[in-house]
mmCIF file of C-alpha atoms and ligand atoms in Angstrom:
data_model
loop_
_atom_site.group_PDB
_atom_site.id
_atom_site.type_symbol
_atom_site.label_atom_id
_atom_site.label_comp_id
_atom_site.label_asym_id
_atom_site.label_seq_id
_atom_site.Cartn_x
_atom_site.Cartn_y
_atom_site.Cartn_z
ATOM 1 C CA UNK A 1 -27.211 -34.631 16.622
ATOM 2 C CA UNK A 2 -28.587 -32.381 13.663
ATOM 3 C CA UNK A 3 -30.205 -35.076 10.952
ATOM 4 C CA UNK A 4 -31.561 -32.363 8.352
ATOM 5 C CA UNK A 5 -28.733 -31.961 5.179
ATOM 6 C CA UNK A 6 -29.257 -28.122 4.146
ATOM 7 C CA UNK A 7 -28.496 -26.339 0.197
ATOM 8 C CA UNK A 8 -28.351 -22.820 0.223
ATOM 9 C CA UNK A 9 -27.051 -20.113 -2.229
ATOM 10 C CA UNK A 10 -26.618 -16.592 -2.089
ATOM 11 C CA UNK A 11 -25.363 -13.842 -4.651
ATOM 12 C CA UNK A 12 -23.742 -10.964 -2.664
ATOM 13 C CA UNK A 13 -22.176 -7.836 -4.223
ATOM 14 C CA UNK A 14 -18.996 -5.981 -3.938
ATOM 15 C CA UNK A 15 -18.840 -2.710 -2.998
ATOM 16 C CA UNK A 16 -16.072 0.041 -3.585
ATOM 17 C CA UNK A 17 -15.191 2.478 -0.159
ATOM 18 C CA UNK A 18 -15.776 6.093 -0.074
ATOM 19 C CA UNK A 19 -14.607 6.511 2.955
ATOM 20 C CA UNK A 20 -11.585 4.108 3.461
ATOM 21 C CA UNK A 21 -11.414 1.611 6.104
ATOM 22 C CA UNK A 22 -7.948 1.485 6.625
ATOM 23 C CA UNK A 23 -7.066 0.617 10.065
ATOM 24 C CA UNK A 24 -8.195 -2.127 12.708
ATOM 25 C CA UNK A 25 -7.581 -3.031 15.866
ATOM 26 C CA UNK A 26 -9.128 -6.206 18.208
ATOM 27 C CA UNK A 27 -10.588 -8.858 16.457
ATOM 28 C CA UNK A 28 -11.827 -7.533 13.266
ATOM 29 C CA UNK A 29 -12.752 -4.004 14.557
ATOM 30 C CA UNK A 30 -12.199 -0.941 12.398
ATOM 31 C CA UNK A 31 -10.020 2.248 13.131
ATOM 32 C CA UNK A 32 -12.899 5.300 12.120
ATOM 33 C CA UNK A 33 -16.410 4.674 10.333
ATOM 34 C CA UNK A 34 -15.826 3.723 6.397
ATOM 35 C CA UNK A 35 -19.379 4.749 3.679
ATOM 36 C CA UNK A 36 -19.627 2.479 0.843
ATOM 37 C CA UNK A 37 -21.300 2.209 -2.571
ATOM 38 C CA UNK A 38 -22.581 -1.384 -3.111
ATOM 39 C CA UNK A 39 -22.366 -2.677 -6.524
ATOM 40 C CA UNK A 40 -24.997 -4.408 -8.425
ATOM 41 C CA UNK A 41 -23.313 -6.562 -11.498
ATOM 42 C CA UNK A 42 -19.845 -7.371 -9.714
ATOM 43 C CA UNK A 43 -21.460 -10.580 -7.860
ATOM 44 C CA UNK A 44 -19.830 -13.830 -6.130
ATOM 45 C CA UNK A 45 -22.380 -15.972 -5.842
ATOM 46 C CA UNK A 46 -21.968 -19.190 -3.185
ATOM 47 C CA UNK A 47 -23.557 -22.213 -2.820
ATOM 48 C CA UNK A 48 -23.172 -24.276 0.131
ATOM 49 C CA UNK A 49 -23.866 -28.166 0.871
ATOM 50 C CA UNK A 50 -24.400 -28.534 5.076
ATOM 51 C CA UNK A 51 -24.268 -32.408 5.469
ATOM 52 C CA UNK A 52 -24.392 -33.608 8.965
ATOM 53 C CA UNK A 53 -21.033 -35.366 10.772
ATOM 54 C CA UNK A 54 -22.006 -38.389 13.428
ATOM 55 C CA UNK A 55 -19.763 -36.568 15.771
ATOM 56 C CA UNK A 56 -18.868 -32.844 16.795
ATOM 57 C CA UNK A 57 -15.537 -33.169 14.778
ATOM 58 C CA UNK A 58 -16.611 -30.550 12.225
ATOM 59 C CA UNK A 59 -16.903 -27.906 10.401
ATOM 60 C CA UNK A 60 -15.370 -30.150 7.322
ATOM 61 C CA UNK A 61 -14.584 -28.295 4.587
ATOM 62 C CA UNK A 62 -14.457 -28.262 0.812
ATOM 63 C CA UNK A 63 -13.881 -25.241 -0.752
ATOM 64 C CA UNK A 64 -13.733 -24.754 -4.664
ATOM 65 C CA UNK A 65 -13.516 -21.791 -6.708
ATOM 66 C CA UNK A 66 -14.561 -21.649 -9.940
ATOM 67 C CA UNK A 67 -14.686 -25.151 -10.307
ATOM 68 C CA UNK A 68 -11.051 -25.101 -8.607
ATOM 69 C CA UNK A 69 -9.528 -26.156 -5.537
ATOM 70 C CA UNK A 70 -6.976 -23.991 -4.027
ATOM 71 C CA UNK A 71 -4.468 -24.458 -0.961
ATOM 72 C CA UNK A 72 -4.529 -21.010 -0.119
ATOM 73 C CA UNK A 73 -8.446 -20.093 -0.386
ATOM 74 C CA UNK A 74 -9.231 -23.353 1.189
ATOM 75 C CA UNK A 75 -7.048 -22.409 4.386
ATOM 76 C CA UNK A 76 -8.160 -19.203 4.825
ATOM 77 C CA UNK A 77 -11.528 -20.789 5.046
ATOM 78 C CA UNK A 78 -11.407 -23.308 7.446
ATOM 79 C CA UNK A 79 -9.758 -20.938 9.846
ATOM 80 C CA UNK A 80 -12.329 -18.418 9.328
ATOM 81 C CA UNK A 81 -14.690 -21.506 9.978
ATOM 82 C CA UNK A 82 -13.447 -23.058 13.054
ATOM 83 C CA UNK A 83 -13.392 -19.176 14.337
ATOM 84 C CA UNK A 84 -17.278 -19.434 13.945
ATOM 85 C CA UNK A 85 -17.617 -22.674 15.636
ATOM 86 C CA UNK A 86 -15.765 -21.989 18.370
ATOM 87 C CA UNK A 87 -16.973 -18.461 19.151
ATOM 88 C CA UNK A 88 -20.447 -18.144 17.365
ATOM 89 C CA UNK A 89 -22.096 -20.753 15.749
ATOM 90 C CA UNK A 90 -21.176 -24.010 17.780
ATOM 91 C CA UNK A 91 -23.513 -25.766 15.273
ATOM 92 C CA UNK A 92 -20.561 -25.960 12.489
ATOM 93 C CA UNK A 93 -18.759 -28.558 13.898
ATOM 94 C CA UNK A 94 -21.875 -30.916 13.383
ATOM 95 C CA UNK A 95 -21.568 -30.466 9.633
ATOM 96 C CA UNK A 96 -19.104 -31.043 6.195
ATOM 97 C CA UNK A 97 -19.603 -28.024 4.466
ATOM 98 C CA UNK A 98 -19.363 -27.810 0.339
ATOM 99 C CA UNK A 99 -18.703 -24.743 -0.648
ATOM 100 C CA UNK A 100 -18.938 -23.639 -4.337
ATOM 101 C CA UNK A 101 -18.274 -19.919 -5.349
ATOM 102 C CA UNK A 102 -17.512 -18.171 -8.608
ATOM 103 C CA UNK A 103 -17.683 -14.255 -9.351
ATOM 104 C CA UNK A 104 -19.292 -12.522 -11.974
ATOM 105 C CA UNK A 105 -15.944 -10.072 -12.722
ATOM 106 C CA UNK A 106 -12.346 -10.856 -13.818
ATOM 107 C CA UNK A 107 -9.597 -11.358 -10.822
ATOM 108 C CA UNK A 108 -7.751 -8.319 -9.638
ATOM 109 C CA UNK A 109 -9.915 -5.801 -11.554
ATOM 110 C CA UNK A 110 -9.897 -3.585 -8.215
ATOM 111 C CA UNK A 111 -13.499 -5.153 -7.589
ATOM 112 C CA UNK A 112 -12.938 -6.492 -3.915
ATOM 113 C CA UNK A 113 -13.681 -10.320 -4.341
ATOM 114 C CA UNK A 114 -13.170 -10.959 -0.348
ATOM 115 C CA UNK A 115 -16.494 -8.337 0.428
ATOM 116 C CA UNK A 116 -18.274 -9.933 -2.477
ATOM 117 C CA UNK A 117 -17.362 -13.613 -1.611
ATOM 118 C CA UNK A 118 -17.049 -13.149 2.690
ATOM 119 C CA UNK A 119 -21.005 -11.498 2.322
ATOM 120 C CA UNK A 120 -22.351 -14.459 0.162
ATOM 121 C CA UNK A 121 -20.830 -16.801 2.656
ATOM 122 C CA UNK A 122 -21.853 -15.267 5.629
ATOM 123 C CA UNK A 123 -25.707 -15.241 3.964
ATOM 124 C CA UNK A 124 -25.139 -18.908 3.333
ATOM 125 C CA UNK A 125 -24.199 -19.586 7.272
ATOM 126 C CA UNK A 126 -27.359 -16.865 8.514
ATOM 127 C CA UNK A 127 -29.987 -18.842 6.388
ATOM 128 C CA UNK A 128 -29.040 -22.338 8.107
ATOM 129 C CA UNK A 129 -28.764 -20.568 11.355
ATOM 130 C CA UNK A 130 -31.743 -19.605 11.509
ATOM 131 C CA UNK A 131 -33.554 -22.115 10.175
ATOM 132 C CA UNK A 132 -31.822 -24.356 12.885
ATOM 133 C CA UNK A 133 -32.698 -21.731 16.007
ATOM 134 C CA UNK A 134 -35.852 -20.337 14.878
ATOM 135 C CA UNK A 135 -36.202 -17.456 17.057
ATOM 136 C CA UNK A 136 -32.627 -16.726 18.059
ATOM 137 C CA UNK A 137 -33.270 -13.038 18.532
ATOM 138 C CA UNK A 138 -30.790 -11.614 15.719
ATOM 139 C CA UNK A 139 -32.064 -9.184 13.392
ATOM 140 C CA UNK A 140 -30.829 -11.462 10.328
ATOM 141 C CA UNK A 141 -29.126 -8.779 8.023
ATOM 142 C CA UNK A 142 -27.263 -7.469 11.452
ATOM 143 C CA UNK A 143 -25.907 -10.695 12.524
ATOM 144 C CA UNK A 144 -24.777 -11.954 8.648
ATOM 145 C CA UNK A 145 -23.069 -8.705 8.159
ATOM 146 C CA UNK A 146 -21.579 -9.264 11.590
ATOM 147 C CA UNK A 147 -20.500 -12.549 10.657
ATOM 148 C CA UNK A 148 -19.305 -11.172 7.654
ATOM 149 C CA UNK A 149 -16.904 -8.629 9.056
ATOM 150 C CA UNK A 150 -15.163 -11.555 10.991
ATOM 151 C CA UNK A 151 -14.358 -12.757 7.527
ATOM 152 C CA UNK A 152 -13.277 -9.643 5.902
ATOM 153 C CA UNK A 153 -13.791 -6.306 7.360
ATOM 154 C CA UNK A 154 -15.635 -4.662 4.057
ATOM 155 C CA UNK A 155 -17.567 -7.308 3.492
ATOM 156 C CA UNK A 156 -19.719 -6.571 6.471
ATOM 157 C CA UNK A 157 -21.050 -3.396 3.893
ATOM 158 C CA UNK A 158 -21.981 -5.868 1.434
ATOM 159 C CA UNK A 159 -24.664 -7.345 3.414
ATOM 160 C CA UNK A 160 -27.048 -4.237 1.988
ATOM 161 C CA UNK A 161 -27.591 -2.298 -1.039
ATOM 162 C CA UNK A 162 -27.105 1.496 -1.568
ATOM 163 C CA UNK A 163 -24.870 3.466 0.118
ATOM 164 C CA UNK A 164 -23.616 1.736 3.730
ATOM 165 C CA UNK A 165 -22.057 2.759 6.908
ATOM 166 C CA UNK A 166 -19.623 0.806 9.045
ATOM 167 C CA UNK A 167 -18.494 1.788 12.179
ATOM 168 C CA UNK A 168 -19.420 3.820 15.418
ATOM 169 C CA UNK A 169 -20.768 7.080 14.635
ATOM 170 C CA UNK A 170 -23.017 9.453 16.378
ATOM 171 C CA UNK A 171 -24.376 10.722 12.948
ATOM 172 C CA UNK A 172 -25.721 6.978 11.771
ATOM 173 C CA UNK A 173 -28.371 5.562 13.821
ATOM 174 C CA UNK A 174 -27.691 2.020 15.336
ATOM 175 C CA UNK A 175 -23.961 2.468 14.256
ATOM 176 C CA UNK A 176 -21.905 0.060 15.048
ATOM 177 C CA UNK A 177 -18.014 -1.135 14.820
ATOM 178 C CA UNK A 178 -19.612 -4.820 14.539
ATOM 179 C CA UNK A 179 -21.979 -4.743 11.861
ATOM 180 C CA UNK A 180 -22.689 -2.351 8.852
ATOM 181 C CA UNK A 181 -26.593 -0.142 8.639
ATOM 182 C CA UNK A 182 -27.851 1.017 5.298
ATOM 183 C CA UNK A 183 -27.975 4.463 5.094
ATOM 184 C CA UNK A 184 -30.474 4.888 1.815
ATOM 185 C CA UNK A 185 -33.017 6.711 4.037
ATOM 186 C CA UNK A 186 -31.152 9.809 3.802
ATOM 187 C CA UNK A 187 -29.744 9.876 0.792
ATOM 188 C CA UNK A 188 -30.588 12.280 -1.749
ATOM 189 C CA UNK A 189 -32.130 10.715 -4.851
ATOM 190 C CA UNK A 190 -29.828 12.039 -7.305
ATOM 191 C CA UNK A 191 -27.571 9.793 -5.504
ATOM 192 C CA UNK A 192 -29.031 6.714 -5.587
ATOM 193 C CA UNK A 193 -28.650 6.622 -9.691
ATOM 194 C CA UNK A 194 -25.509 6.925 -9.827
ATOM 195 C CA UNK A 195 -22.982 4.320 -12.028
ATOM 196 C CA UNK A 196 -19.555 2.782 -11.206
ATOM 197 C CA UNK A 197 -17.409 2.508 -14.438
ATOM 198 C CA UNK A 198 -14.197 0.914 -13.623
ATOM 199 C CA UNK A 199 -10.867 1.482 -15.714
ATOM 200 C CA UNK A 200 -8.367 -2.177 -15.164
ATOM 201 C CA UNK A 201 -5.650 -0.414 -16.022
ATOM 202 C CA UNK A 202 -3.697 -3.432 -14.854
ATOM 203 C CA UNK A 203 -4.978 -7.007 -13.626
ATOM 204 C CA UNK A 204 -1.845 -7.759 -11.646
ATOM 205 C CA UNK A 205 -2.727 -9.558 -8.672
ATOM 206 C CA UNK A 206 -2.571 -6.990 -5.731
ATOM 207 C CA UNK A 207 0.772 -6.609 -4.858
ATOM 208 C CA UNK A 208 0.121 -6.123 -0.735
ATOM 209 C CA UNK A 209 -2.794 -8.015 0.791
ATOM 210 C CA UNK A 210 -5.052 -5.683 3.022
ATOM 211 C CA UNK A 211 -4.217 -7.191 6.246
ATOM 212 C CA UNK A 212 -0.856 -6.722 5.582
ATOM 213 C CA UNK A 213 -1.939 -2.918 4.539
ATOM 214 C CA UNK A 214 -4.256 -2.794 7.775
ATOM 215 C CA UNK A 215 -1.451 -3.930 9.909
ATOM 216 C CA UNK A 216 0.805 -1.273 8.515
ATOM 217 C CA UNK A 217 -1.142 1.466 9.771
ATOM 218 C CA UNK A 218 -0.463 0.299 13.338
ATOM 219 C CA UNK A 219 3.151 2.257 13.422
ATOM 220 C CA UNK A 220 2.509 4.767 10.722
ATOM 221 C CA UNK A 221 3.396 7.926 11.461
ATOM 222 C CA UNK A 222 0.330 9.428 10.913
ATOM 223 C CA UNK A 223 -2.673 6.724 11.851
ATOM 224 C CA UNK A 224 -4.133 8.685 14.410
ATOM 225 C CA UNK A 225 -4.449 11.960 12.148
ATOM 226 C CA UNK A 226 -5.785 10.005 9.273
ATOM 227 C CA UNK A 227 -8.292 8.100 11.629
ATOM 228 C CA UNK A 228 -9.572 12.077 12.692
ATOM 229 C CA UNK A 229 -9.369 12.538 9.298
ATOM 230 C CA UNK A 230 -11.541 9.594 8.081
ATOM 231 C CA UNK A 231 -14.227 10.027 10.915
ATOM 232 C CA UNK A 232 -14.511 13.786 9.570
ATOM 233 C CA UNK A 233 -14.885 12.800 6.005
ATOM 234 C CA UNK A 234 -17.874 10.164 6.942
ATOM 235 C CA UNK A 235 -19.663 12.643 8.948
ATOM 236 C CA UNK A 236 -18.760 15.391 6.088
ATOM 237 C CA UNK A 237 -19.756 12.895 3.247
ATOM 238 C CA UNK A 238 -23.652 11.889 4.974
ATOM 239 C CA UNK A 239 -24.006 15.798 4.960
ATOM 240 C CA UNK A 240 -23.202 15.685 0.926
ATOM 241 C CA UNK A 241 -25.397 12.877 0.455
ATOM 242 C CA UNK A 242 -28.430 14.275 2.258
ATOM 243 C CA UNK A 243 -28.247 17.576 1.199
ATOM 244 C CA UNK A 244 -27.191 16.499 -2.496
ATOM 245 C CA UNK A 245 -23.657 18.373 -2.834
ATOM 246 C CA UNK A 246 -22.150 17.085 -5.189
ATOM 247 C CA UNK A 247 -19.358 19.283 -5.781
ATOM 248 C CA UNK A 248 -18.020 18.781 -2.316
ATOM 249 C CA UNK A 249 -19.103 14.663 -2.646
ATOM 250 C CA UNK A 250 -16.149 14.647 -5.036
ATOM 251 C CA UNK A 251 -13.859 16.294 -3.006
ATOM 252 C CA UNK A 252 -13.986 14.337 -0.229
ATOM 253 C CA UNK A 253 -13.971 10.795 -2.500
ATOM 254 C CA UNK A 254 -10.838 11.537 -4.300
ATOM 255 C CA UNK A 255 -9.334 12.895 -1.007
ATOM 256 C CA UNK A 256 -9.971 9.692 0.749
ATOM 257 C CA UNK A 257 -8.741 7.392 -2.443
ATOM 258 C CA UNK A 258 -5.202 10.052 -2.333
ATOM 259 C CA UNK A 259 -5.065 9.328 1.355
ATOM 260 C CA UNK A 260 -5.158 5.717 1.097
ATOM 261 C CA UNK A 261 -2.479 5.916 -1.476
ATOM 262 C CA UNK A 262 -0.343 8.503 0.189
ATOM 263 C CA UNK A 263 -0.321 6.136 3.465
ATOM 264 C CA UNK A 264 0.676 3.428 1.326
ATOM 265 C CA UNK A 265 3.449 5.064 0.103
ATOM 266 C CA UNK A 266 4.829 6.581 3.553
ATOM 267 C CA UNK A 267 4.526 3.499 5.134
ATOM 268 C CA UNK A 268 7.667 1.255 6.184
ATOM 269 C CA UNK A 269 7.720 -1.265 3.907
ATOM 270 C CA UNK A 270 6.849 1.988 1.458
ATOM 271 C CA UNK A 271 4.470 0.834 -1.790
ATOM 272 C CA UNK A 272 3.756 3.085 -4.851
ATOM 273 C CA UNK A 273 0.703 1.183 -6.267
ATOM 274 C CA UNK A 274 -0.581 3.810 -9.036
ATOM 275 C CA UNK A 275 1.020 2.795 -12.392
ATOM 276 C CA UNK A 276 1.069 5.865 -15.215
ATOM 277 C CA UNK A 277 -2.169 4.872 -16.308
ATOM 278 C CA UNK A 278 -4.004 5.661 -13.266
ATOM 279 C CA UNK A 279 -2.339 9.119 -12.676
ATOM 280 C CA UNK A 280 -2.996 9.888 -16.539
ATOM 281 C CA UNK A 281 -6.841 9.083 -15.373
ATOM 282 C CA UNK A 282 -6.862 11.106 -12.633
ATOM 283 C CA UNK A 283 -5.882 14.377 -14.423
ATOM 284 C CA UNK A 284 -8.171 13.778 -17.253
ATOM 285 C CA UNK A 285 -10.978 13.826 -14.341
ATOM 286 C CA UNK A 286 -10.265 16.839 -13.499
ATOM 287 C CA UNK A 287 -9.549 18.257 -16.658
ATOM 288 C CA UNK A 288 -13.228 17.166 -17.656
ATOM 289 C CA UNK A 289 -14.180 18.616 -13.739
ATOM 290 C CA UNK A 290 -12.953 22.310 -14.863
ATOM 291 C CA UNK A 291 -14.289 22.584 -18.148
ATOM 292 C CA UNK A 292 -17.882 20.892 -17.602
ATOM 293 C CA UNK A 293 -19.837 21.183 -14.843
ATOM 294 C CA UNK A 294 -20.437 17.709 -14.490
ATOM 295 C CA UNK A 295 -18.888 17.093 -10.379
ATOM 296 C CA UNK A 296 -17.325 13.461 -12.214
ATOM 297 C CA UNK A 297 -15.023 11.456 -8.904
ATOM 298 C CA UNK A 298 -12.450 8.783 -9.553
ATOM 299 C CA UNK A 299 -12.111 6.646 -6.168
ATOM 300 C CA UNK A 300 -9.040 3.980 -6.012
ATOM 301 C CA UNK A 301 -8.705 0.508 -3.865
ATOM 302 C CA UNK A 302 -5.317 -0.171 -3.045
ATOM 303 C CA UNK A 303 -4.163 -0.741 -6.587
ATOM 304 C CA UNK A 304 -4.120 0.600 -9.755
ATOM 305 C CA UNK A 305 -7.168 0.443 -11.159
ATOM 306 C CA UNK A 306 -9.712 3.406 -11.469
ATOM 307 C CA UNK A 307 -12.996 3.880 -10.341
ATOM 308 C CA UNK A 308 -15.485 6.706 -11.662
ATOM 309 C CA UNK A 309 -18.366 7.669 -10.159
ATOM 310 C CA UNK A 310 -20.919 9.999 -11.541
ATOM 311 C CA UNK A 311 -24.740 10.206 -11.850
ATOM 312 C CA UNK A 312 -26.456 8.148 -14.688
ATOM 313 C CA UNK A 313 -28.107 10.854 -16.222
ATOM 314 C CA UNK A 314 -24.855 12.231 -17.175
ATOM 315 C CA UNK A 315 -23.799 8.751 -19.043
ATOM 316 C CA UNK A 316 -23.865 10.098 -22.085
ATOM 317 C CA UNK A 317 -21.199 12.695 -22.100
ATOM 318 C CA UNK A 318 -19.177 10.811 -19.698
ATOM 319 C CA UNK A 319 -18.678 7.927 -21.948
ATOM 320 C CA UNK A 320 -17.829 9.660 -24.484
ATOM 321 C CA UNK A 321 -15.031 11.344 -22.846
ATOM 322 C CA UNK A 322 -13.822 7.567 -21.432
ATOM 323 C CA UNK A 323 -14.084 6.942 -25.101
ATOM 324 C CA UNK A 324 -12.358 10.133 -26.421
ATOM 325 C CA UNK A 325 -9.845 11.635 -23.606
ATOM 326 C CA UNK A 326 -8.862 8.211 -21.838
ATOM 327 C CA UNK A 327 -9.456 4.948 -24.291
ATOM 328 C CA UNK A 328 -6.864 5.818 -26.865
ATOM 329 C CA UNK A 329 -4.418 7.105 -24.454
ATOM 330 C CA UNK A 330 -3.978 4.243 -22.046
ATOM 331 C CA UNK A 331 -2.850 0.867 -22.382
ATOM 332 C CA UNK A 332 -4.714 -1.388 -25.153
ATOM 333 C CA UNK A 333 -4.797 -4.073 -22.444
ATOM 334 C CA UNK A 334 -6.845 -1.768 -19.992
ATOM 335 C CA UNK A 335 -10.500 -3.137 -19.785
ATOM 336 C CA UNK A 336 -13.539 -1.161 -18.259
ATOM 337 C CA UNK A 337 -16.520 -2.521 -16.316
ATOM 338 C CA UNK A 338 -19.609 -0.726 -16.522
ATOM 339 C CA UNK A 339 -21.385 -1.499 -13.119
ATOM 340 C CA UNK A 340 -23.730 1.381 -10.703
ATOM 341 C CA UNK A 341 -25.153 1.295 -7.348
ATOM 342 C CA UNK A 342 -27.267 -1.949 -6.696
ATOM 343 C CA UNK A 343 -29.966 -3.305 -4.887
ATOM 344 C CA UNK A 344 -27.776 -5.575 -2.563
ATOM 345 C CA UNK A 345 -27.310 -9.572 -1.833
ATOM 346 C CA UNK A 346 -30.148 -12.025 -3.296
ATOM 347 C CA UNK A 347 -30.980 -15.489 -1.620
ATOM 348 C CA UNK A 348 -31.145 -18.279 -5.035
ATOM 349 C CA UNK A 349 -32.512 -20.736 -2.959
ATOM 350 C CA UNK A 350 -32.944 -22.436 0.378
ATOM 351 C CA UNK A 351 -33.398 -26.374 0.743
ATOM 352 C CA UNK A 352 -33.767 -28.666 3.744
ATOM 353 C CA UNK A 353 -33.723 -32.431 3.420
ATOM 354 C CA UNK A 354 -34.457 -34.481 6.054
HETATM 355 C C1 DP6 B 1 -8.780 -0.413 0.812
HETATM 356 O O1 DP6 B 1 -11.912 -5.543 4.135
HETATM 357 O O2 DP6 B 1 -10.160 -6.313 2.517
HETATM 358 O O3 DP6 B 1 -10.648 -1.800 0.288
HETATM 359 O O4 DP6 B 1 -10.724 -6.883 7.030
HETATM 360 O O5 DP6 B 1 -8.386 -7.533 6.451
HETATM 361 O O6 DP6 B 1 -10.303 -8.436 5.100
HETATM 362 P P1 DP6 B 1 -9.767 -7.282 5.930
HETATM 363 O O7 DP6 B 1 -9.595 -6.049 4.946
HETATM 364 P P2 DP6 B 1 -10.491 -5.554 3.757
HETATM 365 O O8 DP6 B 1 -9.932 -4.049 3.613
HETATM 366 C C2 DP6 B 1 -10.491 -3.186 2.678
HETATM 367 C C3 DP6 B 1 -9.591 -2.050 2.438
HETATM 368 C C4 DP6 B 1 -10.031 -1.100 1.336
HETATM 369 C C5 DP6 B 1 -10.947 -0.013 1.877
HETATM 370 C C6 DP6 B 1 -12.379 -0.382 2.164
HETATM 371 O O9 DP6 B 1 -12.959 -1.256 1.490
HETATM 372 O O10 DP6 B 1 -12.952 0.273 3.049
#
């Protein structure tokens, strides 16, 4: 029987797709490779209290959010939980776990809380694990993002900072459908200073949950050309980002953000999630594309609310057309968040008490 007691907390980002995963199969495996941009402000951060059981009757769980229980969180949780004991880290069911998380950004602001939250978690469970089996043989980053991904498939990105590649490719080294690699080594610079302003053009909560939108895609018409399609665009978009096109960079982003909506809306149940707002957005974009020469890309989750990417160096005339060709012409209730590519998840602190 385990006698230590173990505090750990983690702050682990979010991180908005380039390259959509959209699409899974098995347990938690992805349809084609997904790219990410991980964020640096939009944080969960997660504190966990391990206290040892006197049996194996575990994991016990207590899950608040924000100072909040909730029914639904708290479920999802323990099944995600048990999962891990049974299949990968037997060592849960010796323990009550406290779990404490908050985020650093509003609900439903099209900042993925499950990647943000499911990472910071998953960091929380690595630390203990391997202070428990010193020596396990898991590269410690590979194994939390793994654990991650059993949680929520884009959280398994969040595990790093920069720019991040899930799934099997032959163009990533040490690619995998498992775990996420960091892909910073071959990124151009200009791209690793590059901001993440995003428009809440509506803070409805999301009106279809992912796995319900993954699970659509199994009879969609047309999965298996948007898989091809998606596989392309990864291998297309690590050319971009090594070879520092930027032009084409923001093709391919709003392609794959069009895509994502356009399967949404051909699928059976059908779902229009754009609202006016975001279409408005989208055509000022490219307005701003044609008559600068500033390569400005909007990317979309699967809801309304607007992401813009664009390099930091260019801040200055790029908020002042958010200020001057979008602000006064959209809702007075939209809100923007001013975040840019981080540095990836943080350990607070680690405590063992015997
Ligand atoms: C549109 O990772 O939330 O944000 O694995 O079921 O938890 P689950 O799905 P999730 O799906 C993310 C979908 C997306 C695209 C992306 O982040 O790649």
């Amino acid at each position: 029987m385990q006698k230590s007691s173990f505090q750990v907390k983690w702050k682990s980002p979010s991180n908005i797709a380039l390259i959509k995963y959209w699409g899974k199969h098995g347990h938690q495996l992805p349809a084609n490779a997904s790219l990410s941009m991980t964020l640096s402000d939009s944080v969960s951060v997660t504190e966990v209290l391990f206290s040892p059981l006197n049996s194996d009757s575990g994991p016990v769980v207590n899950f608040t959010f924000e100072g909040k229980q909730s029914e639904a969180f708290q479920q999802r949780i323990e099944k995600y939980l048990t999962y891990l004991a049974e299949q990968e880290m037997p060592f849960l069911k010796k323990y009550h776990l406290a779990i404490q998380s908050h985020n650093t950004f509003p609900h439903s602001s099209g900042i993925a809380s499950s990647a943000a939250f499911m990472s910071s978690l998953a960091l929380c469970l690595c630390s203990v694990e391997e202070q428990l089996f010193e020596g396990i043989g898991y590269a410690f980053y590979e194994r939390a993002s793994y654990i991650a991904r059993l949680g929520s498939g884009s959280a398994a990105r969040s595990i790093y900072g920069g720019y991040v590649s899930w799934g099997r490719t032959m163009h990533v080294r040490r690619s995998s459908d498992e775990y996420a690699t960091p892909i910073n080594k071959i990124v151009h610079s200009t791209f690793l200073n590059y901001a993440d302003t995003i428009i809440v053009v509506s803070d409805t909560p999301k009106a279809i949950s992912s796995s319900e939108g993954h699970r659509l895609m199994e009879n969609h018409p047309f999965h298996l050309a948007r898989y091809r399609q998606a596989n392309l665009h990864h291998e297309e978009i690590l050319r971009c980002l090594l070879c520092d096109d930027r032009k084409r960079f923001a093709e391919i982003v709003e392609n794959e953000a069009l895509q994502l909506h356009a399967l949404l809306m051909t699928s059976n149940p059908s779902w229009i999630l754009m609202e006016p707002d975001t279409l408005f957005i989208i055509q000022q974009v490219r307005k701003f594309r044609q008559h600068t020469d500033i390569p400005l890309c909007f990317t979309l989750d699967a809801g309304p609310n607007v992401h813009l990417l664009y390099s930091i160096e260019e801040s200055v005339p790029i908020r002042q057309f958010i200020d001057e060709s979008i602000r006064p012409f959209i809702s007075s209730s939209a809100r923007f968040i001013f975040d840019k590519l981080g540095s990836g998840p943080e350990q607070i602190f680690f405590h063992k008490f015997e």
